[in-house]
Short mmCIF file of C-alpha atoms and ligand atoms in Angstrom, two decimals:
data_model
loop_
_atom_site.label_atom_id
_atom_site.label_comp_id
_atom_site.label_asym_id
_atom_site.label_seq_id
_atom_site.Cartn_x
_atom_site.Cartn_y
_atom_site.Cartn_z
CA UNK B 15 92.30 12.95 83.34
CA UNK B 16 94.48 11.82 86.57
CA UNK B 17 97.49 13.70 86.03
CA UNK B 18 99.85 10.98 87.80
CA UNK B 19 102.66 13.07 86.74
CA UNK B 20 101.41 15.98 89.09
CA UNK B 21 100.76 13.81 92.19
CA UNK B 22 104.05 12.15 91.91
CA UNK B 23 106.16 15.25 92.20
CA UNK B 24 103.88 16.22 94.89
CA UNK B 25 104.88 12.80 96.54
CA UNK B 26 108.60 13.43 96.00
CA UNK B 27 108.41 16.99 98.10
CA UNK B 28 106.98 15.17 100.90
CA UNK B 29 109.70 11.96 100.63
CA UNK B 30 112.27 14.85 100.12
CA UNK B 31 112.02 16.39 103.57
CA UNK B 32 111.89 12.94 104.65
CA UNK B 33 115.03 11.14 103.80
CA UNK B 34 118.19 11.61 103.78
CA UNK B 35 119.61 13.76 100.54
CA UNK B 36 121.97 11.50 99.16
CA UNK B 37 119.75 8.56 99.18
CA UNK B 38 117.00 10.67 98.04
CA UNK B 39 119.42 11.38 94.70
CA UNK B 40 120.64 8.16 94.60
CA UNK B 41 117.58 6.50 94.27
CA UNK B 42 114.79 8.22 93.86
CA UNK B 43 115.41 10.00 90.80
CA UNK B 44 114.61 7.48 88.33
CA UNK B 45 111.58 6.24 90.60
CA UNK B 46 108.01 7.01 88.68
CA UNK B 47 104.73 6.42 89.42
CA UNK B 48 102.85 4.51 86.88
CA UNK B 49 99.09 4.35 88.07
CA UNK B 50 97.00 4.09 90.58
CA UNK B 51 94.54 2.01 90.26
CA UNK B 52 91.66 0.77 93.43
CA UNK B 53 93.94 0.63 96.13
CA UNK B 54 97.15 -0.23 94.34
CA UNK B 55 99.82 2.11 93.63
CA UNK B 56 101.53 0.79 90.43
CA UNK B 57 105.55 2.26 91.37
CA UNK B 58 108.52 1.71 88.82
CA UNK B 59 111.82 2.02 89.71
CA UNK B 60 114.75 1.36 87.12
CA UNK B 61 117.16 -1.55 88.20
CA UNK B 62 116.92 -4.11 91.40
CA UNK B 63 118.77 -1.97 93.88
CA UNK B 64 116.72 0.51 94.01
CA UNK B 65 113.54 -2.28 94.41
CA UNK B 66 115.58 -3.57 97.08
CA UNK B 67 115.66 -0.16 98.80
CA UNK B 68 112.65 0.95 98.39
CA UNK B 69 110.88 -1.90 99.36
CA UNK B 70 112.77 -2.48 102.51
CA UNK B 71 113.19 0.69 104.02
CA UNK B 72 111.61 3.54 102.47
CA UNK B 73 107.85 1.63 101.76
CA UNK B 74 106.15 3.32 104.63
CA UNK B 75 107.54 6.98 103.96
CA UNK B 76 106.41 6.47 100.34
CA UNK B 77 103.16 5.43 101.62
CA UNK B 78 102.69 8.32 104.00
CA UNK B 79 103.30 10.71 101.13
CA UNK B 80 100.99 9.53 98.51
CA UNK B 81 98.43 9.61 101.84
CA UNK B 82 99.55 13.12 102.31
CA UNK B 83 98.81 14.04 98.77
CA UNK B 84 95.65 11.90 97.87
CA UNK B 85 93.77 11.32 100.92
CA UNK B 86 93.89 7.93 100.00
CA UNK B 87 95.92 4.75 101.20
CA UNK B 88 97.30 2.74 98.62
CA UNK B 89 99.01 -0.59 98.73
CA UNK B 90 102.59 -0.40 96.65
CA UNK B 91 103.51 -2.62 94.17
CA UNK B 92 107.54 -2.15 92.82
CA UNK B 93 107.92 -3.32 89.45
CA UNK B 94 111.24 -2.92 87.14
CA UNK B 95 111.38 -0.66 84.36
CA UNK B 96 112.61 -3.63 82.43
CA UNK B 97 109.66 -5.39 83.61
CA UNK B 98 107.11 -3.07 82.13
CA UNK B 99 108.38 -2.99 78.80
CA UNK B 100 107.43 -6.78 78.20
CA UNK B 101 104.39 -6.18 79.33
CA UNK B 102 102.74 -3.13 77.29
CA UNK B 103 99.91 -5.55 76.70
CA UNK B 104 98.62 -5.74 79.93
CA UNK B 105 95.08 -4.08 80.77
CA UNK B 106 96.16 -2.34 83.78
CA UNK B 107 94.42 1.58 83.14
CA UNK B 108 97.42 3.28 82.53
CA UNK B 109 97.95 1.25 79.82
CA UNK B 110 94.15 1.75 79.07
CA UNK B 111 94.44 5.26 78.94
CA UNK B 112 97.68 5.36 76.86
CA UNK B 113 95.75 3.11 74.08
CA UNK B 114 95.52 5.26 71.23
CA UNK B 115 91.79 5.85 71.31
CA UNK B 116 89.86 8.69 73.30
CA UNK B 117 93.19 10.34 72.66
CA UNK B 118 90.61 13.64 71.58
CA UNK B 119 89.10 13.54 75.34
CA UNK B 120 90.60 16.43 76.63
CA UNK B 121 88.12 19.34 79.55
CA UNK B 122 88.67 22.66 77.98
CA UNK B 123 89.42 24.40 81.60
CA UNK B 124 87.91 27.52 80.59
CA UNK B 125 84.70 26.24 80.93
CA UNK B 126 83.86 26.36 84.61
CA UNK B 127 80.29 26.89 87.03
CA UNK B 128 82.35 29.98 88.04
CA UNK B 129 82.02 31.89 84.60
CA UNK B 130 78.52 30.53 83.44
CA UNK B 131 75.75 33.32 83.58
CA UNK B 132 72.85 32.25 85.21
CA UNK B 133 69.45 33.41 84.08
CA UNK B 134 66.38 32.24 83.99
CA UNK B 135 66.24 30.58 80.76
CA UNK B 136 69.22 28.22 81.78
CA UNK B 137 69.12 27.96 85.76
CA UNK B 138 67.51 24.27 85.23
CA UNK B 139 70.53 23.19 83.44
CA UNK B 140 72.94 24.71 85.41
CA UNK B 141 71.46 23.46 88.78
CA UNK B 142 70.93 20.27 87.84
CA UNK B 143 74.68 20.41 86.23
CA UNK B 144 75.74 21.86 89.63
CA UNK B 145 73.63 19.04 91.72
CA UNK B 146 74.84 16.28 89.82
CA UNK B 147 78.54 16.85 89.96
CA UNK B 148 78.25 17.76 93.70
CA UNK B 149 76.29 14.07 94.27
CA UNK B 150 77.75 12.11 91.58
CA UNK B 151 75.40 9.01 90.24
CA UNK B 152 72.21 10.02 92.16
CA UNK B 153 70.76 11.02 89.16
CA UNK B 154 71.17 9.13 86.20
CA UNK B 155 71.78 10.30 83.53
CA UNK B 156 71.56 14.20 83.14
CA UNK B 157 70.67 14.87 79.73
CA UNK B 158 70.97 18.44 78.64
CA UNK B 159 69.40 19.62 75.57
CA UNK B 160 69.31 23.09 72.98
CA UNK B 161 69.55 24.66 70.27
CA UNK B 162 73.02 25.55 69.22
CA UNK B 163 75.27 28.02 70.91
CA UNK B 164 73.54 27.88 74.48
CA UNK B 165 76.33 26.77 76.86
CA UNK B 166 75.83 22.67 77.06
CA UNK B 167 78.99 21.97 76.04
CA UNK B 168 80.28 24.70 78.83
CA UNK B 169 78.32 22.86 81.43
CA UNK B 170 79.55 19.63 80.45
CA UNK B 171 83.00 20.80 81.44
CA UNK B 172 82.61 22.51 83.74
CA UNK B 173 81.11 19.39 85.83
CA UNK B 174 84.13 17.94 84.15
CA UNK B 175 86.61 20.35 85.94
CA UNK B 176 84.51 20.68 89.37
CA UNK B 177 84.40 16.67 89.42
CA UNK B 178 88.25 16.94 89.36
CA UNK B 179 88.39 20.44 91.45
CA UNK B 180 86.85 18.56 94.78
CA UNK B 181 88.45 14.79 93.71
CA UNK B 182 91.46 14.71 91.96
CA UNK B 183 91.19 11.12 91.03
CA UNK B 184 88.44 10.50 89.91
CA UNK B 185 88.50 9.63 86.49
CA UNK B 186 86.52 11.87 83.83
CA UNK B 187 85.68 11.27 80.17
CA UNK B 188 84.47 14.22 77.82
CA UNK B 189 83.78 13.14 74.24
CA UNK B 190 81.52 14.39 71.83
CA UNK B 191 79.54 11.33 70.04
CA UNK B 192 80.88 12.13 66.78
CA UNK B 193 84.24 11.29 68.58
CA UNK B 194 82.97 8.43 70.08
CA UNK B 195 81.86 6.64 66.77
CA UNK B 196 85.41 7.71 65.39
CA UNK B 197 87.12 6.01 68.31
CA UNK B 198 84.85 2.91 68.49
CA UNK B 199 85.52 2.15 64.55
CA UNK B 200 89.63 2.97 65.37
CA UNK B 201 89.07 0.52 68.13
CA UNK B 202 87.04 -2.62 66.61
CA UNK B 203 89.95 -2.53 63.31
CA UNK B 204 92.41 -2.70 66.23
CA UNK B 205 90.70 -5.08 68.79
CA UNK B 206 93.08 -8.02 68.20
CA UNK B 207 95.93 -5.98 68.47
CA UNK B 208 95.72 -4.45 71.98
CA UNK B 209 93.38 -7.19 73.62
CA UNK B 210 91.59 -4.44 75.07
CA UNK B 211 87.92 -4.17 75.00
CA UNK B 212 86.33 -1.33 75.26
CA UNK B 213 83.91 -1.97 78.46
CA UNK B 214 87.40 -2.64 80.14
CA UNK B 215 88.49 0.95 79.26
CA UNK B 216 85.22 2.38 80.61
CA UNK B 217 84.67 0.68 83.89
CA UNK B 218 87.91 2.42 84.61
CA UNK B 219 85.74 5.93 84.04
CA UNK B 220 83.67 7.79 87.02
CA UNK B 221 81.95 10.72 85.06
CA UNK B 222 81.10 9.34 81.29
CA UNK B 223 80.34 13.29 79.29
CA UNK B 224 79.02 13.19 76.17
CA UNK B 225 78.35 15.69 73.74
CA UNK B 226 76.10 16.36 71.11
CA UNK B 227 74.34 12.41 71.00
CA UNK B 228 72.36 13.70 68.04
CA UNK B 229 75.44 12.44 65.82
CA UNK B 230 74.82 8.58 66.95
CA UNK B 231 71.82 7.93 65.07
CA UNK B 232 71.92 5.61 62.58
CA UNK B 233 74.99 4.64 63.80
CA UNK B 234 73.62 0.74 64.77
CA UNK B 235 77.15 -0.34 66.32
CA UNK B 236 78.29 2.17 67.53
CA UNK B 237 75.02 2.47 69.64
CA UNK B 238 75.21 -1.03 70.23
CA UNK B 239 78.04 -0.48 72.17
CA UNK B 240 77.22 2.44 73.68
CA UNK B 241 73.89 0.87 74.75
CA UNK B 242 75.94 -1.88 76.71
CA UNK B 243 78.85 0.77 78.15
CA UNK B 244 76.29 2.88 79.33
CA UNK B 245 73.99 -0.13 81.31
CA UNK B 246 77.40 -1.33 82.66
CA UNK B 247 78.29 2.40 84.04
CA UNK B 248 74.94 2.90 85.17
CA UNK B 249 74.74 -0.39 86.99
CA UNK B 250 78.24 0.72 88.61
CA UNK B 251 76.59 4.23 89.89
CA UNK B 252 78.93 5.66 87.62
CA UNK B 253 77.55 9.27 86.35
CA UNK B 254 76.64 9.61 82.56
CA UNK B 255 75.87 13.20 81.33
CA UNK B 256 74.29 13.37 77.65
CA UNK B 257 73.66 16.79 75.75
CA UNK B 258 71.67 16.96 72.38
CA UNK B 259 70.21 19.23 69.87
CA UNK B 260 67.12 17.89 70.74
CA UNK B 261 64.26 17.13 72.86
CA UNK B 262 65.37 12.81 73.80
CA UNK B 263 61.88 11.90 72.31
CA UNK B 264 62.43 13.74 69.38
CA UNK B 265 65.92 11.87 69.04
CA UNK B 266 65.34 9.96 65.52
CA UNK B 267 67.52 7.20 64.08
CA UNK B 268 68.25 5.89 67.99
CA UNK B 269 66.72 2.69 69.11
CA UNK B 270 63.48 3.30 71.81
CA UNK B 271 65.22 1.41 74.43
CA UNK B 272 68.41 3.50 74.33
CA UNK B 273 66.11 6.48 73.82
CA UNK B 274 63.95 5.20 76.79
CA UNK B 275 66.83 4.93 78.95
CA UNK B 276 68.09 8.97 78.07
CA UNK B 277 64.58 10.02 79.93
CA UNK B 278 65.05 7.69 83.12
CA UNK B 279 67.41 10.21 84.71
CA UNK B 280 66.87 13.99 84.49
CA UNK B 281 65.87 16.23 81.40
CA UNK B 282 66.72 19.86 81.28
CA UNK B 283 66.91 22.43 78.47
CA UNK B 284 68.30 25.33 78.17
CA UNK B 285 66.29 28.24 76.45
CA UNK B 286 67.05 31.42 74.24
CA UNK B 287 68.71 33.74 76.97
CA UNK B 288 66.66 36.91 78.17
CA UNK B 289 68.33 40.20 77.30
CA UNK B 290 69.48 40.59 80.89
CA UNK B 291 71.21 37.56 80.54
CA UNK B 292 73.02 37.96 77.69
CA UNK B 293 73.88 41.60 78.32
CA UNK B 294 75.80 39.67 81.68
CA UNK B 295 77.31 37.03 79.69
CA UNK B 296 78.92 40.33 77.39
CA UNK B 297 80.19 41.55 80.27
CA UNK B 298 81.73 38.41 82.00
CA UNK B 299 83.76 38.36 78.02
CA UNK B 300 84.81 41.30 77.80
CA UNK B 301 86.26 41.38 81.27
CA UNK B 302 87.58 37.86 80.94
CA UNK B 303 89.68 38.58 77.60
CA UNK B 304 91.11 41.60 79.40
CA UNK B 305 89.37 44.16 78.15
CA UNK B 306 88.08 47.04 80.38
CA UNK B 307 84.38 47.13 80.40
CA UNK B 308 84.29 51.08 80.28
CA UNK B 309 85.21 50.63 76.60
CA UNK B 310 81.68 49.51 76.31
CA UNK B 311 78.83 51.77 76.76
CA UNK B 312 75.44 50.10 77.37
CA UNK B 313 73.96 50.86 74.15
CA UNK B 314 76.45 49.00 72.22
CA UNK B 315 76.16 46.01 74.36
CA UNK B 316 72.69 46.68 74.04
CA UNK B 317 72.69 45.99 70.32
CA UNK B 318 75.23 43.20 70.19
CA UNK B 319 72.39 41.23 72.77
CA UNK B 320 69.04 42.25 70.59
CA UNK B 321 70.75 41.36 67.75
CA UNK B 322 72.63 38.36 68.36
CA UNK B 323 69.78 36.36 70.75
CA UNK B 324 69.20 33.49 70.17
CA UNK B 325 72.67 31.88 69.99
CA UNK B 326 75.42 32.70 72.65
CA UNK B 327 78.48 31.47 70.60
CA UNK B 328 77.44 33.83 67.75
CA UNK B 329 76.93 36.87 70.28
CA UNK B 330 80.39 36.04 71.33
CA UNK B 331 81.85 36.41 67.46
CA UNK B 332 79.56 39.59 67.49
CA UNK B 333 81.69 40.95 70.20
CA UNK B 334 85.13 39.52 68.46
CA UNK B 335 84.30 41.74 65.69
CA UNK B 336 84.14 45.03 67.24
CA UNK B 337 86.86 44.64 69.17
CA UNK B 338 88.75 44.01 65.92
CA UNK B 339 87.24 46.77 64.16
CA UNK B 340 87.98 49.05 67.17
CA UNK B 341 91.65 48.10 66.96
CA UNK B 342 92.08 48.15 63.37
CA UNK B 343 90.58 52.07 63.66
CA UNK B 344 93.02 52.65 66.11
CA UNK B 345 90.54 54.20 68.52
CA UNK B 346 91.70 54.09 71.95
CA UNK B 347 88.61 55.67 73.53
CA UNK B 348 85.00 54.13 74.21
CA UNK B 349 83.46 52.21 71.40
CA UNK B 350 80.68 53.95 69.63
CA UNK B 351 77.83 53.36 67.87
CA UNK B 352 79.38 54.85 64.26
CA UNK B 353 81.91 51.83 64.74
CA UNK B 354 79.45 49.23 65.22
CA UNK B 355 77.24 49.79 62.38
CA UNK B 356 80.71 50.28 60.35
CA UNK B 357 81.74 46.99 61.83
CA UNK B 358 78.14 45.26 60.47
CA UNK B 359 77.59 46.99 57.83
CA UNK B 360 80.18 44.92 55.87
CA UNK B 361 79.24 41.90 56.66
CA UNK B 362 77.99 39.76 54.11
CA UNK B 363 75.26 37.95 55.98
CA UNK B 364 73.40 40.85 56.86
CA UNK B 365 73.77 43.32 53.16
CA UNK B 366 73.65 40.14 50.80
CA UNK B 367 71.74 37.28 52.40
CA UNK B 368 69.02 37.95 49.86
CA UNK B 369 71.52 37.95 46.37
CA UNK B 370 73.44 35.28 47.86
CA UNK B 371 72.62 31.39 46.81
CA UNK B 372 73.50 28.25 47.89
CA UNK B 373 74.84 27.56 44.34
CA UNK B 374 77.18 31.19 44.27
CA UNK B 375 78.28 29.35 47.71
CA UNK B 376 78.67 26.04 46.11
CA UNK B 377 81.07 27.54 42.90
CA UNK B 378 83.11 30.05 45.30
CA UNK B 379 84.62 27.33 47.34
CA UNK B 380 84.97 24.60 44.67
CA UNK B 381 86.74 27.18 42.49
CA UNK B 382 88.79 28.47 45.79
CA UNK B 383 89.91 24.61 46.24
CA UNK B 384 90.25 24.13 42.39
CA UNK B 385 87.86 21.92 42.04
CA UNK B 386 84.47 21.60 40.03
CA UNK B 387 81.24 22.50 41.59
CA UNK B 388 79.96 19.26 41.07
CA UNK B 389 82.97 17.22 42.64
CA UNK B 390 81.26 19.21 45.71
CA UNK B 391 77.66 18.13 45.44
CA UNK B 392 78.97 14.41 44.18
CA UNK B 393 79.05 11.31 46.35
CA UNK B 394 83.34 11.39 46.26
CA UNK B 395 84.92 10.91 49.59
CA UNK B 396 88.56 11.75 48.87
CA UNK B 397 89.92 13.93 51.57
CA UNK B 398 90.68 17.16 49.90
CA UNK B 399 86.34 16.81 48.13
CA UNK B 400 84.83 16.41 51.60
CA UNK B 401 86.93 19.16 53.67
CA UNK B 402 85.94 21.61 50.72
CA UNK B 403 82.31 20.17 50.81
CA UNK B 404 81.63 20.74 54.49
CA UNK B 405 83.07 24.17 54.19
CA UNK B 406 80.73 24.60 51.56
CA UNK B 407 78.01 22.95 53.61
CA UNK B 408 79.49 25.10 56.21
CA UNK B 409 78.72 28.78 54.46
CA UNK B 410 75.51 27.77 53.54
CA UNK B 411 74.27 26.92 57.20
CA UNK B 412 75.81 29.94 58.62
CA UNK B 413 75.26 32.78 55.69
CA UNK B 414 72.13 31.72 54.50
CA UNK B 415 70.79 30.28 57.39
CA UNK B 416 68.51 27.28 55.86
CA UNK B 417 67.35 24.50 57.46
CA UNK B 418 69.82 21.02 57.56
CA UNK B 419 67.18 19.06 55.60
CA UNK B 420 67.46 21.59 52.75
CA UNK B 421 71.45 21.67 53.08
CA UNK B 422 70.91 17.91 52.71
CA UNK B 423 68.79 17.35 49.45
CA UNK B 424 71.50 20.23 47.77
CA UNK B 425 74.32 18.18 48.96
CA UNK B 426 72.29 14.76 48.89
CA UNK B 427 73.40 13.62 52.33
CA UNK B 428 71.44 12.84 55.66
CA UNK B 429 70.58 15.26 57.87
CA UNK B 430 72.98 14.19 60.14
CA UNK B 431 75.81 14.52 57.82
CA UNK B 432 74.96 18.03 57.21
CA UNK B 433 75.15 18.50 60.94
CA UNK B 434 78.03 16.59 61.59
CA UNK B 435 79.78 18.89 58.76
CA UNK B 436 78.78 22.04 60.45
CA UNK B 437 80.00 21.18 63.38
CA UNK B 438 83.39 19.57 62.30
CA UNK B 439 83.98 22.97 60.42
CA UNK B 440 83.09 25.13 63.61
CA UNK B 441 85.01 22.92 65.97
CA UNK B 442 88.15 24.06 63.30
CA UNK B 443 87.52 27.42 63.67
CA UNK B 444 88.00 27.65 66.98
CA UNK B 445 91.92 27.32 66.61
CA UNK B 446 92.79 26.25 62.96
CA UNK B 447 94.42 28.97 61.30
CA UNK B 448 94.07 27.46 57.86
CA UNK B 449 90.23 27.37 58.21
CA UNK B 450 89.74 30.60 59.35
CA UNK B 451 91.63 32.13 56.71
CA UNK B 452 89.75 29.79 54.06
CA UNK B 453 86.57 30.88 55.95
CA UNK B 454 87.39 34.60 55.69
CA UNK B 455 88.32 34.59 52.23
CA UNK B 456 85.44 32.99 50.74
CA UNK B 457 83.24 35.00 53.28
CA UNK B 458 84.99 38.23 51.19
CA UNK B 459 84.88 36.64 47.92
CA UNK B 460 81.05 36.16 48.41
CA UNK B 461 80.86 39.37 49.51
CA UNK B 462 82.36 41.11 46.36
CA UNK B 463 80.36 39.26 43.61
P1 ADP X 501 76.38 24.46 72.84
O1 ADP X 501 77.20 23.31 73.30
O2 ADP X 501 75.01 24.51 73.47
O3 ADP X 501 76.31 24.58 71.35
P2 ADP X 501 78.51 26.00 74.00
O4 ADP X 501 78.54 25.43 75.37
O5 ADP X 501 79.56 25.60 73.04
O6 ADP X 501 77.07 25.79 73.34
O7 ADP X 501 78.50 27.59 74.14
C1 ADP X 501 78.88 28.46 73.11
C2 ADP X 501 79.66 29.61 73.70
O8 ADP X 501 78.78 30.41 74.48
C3 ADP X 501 80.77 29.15 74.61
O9 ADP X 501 81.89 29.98 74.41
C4 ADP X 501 80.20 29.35 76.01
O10 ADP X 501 81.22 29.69 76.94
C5 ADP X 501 79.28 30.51 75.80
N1 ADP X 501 78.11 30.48 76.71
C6 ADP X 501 76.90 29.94 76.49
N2 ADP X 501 76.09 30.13 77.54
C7 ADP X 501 76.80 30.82 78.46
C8 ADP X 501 76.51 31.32 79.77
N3 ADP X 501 75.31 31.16 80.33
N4 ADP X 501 77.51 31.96 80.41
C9 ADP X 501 78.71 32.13 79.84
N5 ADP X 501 79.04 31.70 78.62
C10 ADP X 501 78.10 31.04 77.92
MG1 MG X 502 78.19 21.92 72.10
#
């Protein structure tokens, strides 16, 4: 999350107006900064001239400017370019954080305190969010937990991006735990390989996000590890935040004492949104995609909050879809009521929940991926079989709305699976083209038979 890069060119502005031009051309250019790790500033510089250089004369103006820009004083170490290619093996946490795993860790910045709505049903969470990233690793650990759609995974980042708003260095981990389990079974095959371990990696981290914990049970080593990585950050006052689906006592498949420890911090939940609320969080949309709020007359966002409730992220696809229908009619005055109704009226979950069944579900998208409906409900794990049979598992979640231990027994697979599918396929839609067409065009093809 330390973007080096960044603080380096901020550190050659400051050397810049320092030193003479020539030398600064001369020598500088090829100078990077390769971490900076406790007090140490890790500095490369490309042949033994330059070392020379910078080490005799220009060490103190370098170490002014990374004061300037980080607050911080650091001790340099010069090291050749040459030098660091014979040693990609070493554990120093640049080379921790350039390992191929966590490589999906990334804070969406969009997700801030600043654009949050706060109402009553999730003030808890959001103070406590708030508190916690303001005094890191006085409470430990914050575990957040909902239903789906209610804004943990917002507040997650956002402590992510306030952490790194006030302290630019300190180092910040978001993963969700399905993530987590991917990276730690990448990471085990590899161990050997890299010499790494994994509790070296995370000692490295301050503020240790992760999302949706639900997806570790049953996972034994996996938690195993986790268990130990999260007593080690604890023990080093290092924050931990946790979300779930779910209540941490109701957490099943998860050993008591990990369980135990989830409850030792702070619990908060969020709760379905009052109308209030969710007729602000409309309005904080619409004005942050750009449209003007004029466009939408109370009684329209009046209808998109009664009848979208209980889950945030599907009020927010409630809103996508009259602004497309309003563009698509070409209508460049308010939106009205007519459109609405025109916009809902067509969709499938709403005229055709009761005709539609899990197996019409189940034969649309094997026949859309040419495949038999069976291959879908089978126990096959080739690729192109298990991206069609979460989409499958997919529509039947979101159009007929039935509970994940029902998806399971139709699909034979754990609950978690089911889950695990759900949310693989709505992580996708959020910027894979090819799945939102595929979505879109069995959502029609559903519609029409
Ligand atoms: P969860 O992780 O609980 O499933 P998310 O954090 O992914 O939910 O939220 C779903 C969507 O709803 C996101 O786009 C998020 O920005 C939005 N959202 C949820 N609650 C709020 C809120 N109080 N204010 C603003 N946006 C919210
Ligand atoms: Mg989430």
């Amino acid at each position: 999350m330390i973007n080096i890069k960044e603080i380096w060119n901020m550190t050659l502005k400051c050397i810049e107006d320092k030193i003479p031009q020539k030398i600064y051309e001369n020598y500088f250019d090829d100078v990077k900064l390769l971490s900076l790790d406790k007090n140490i500033a890790t500095v490369v510089v490309p042949n033994e001239l330059s070392k020379t250089l910078l080490e005799g004369q220009y060490k103190q103006n370098l170490q002014d400017s990374l004061l300037e820009v980080t607050e911080t004083l650091y001790d340099l170490k010069f090291i050749l370019s040459s030098e660091l290619e014979e040693n990609t093996s070493s554990t120093s946490s640049e080379n921790l954080s350039k390992a191929s795993f966590f490589k999906h860790s990334k804070l969406n910045p969009n997700y801030t305190f600043d654009n949050f709505v706060v109402g009553e049903s999730n003030e808890s969470a959001y103070k406590a969010s708030h508190l916690i990233a303001d005094h890191l690793a006085t409470l430990n650990p914050l575990f957040i937990y909902s239903a789906s759609g209610l804004g943990k995974t917002h507040l997650m980042h956002a402590i992510g991006n306030y952490v790194l708003s006030v302290t630019p260095l300190k180092k910040v981990l978001y993963i969700t735990a399905e993530d987590f389990v991917d990276e730690y079974v990448r990471f085990s095959t590899k161990r050997d390989k890299n010499n790494v371990s994994m509790k070296d990696f995370f000692i490295t981290v301050d503020v240790f996000l992760i999302d949706d914990i639900q997806f570790l049970a049953e996972k034994t080593q996996t938690c195993e590890m986790f268990f130990h990585i999260f007593n080690l950050l604890v023990s080093n006052n290092k924050q931990i935040v946790i979300t779930s689906d779910r209540d941490p006592k109701k957490l099943e498949g998860l050993e008591e004492r990990l369980v135990s420890r989830f409850s030792s911090g702070l619990t908060v939940s969020i709760k379905v949104p009052e109308i209030d609320t969710l007729m602000n969080i409309l309005k904080l949309k619409i004005k942050a995609s750009g449209h003007d709020l004029n466009l939408f007359p109370d009684d329209v966002l009046l209808y998109l909050a009664q009848n979208n409730s209980k889950n945030v992220r599907e009020l927010e696809g409630a809103l996508n879809r009259i602004v497309f229908y309003n563009m698509i009619n070409k209508n460049p005055g308010p939106i009205t009521m007519d459109l609405v109704h025109q916009a809902f009226d067509n969709e499938v979950v709403k005229d055709h929940k009761g005709s539609l069944s899990p197996e019409k579900i189940i034969s649309t998208t094997a026949s859309y991926y040419n495949l038999a409906p069976s291959q879908l409900t089978s126990k096959v794990r080739i690729n192109q079989i298990t991206f069609a049979r979460q989409i499958a598992i997919y529509l039947c979640r979101e159009l007929l709305d039935i509970p994940f231990s029902q998806i399971g027994k139709i699909f034979s697979r754990d609950h978690s699976t089911i889950m695990s599918s759900v949310q693989k396929v709505e992580n996708l839609l959020k910027d894979d083209n090819q799945t939102i067409h595929a979505i879109n065009q069995l959502k029609d093809q559903l519609k029409t038979r």
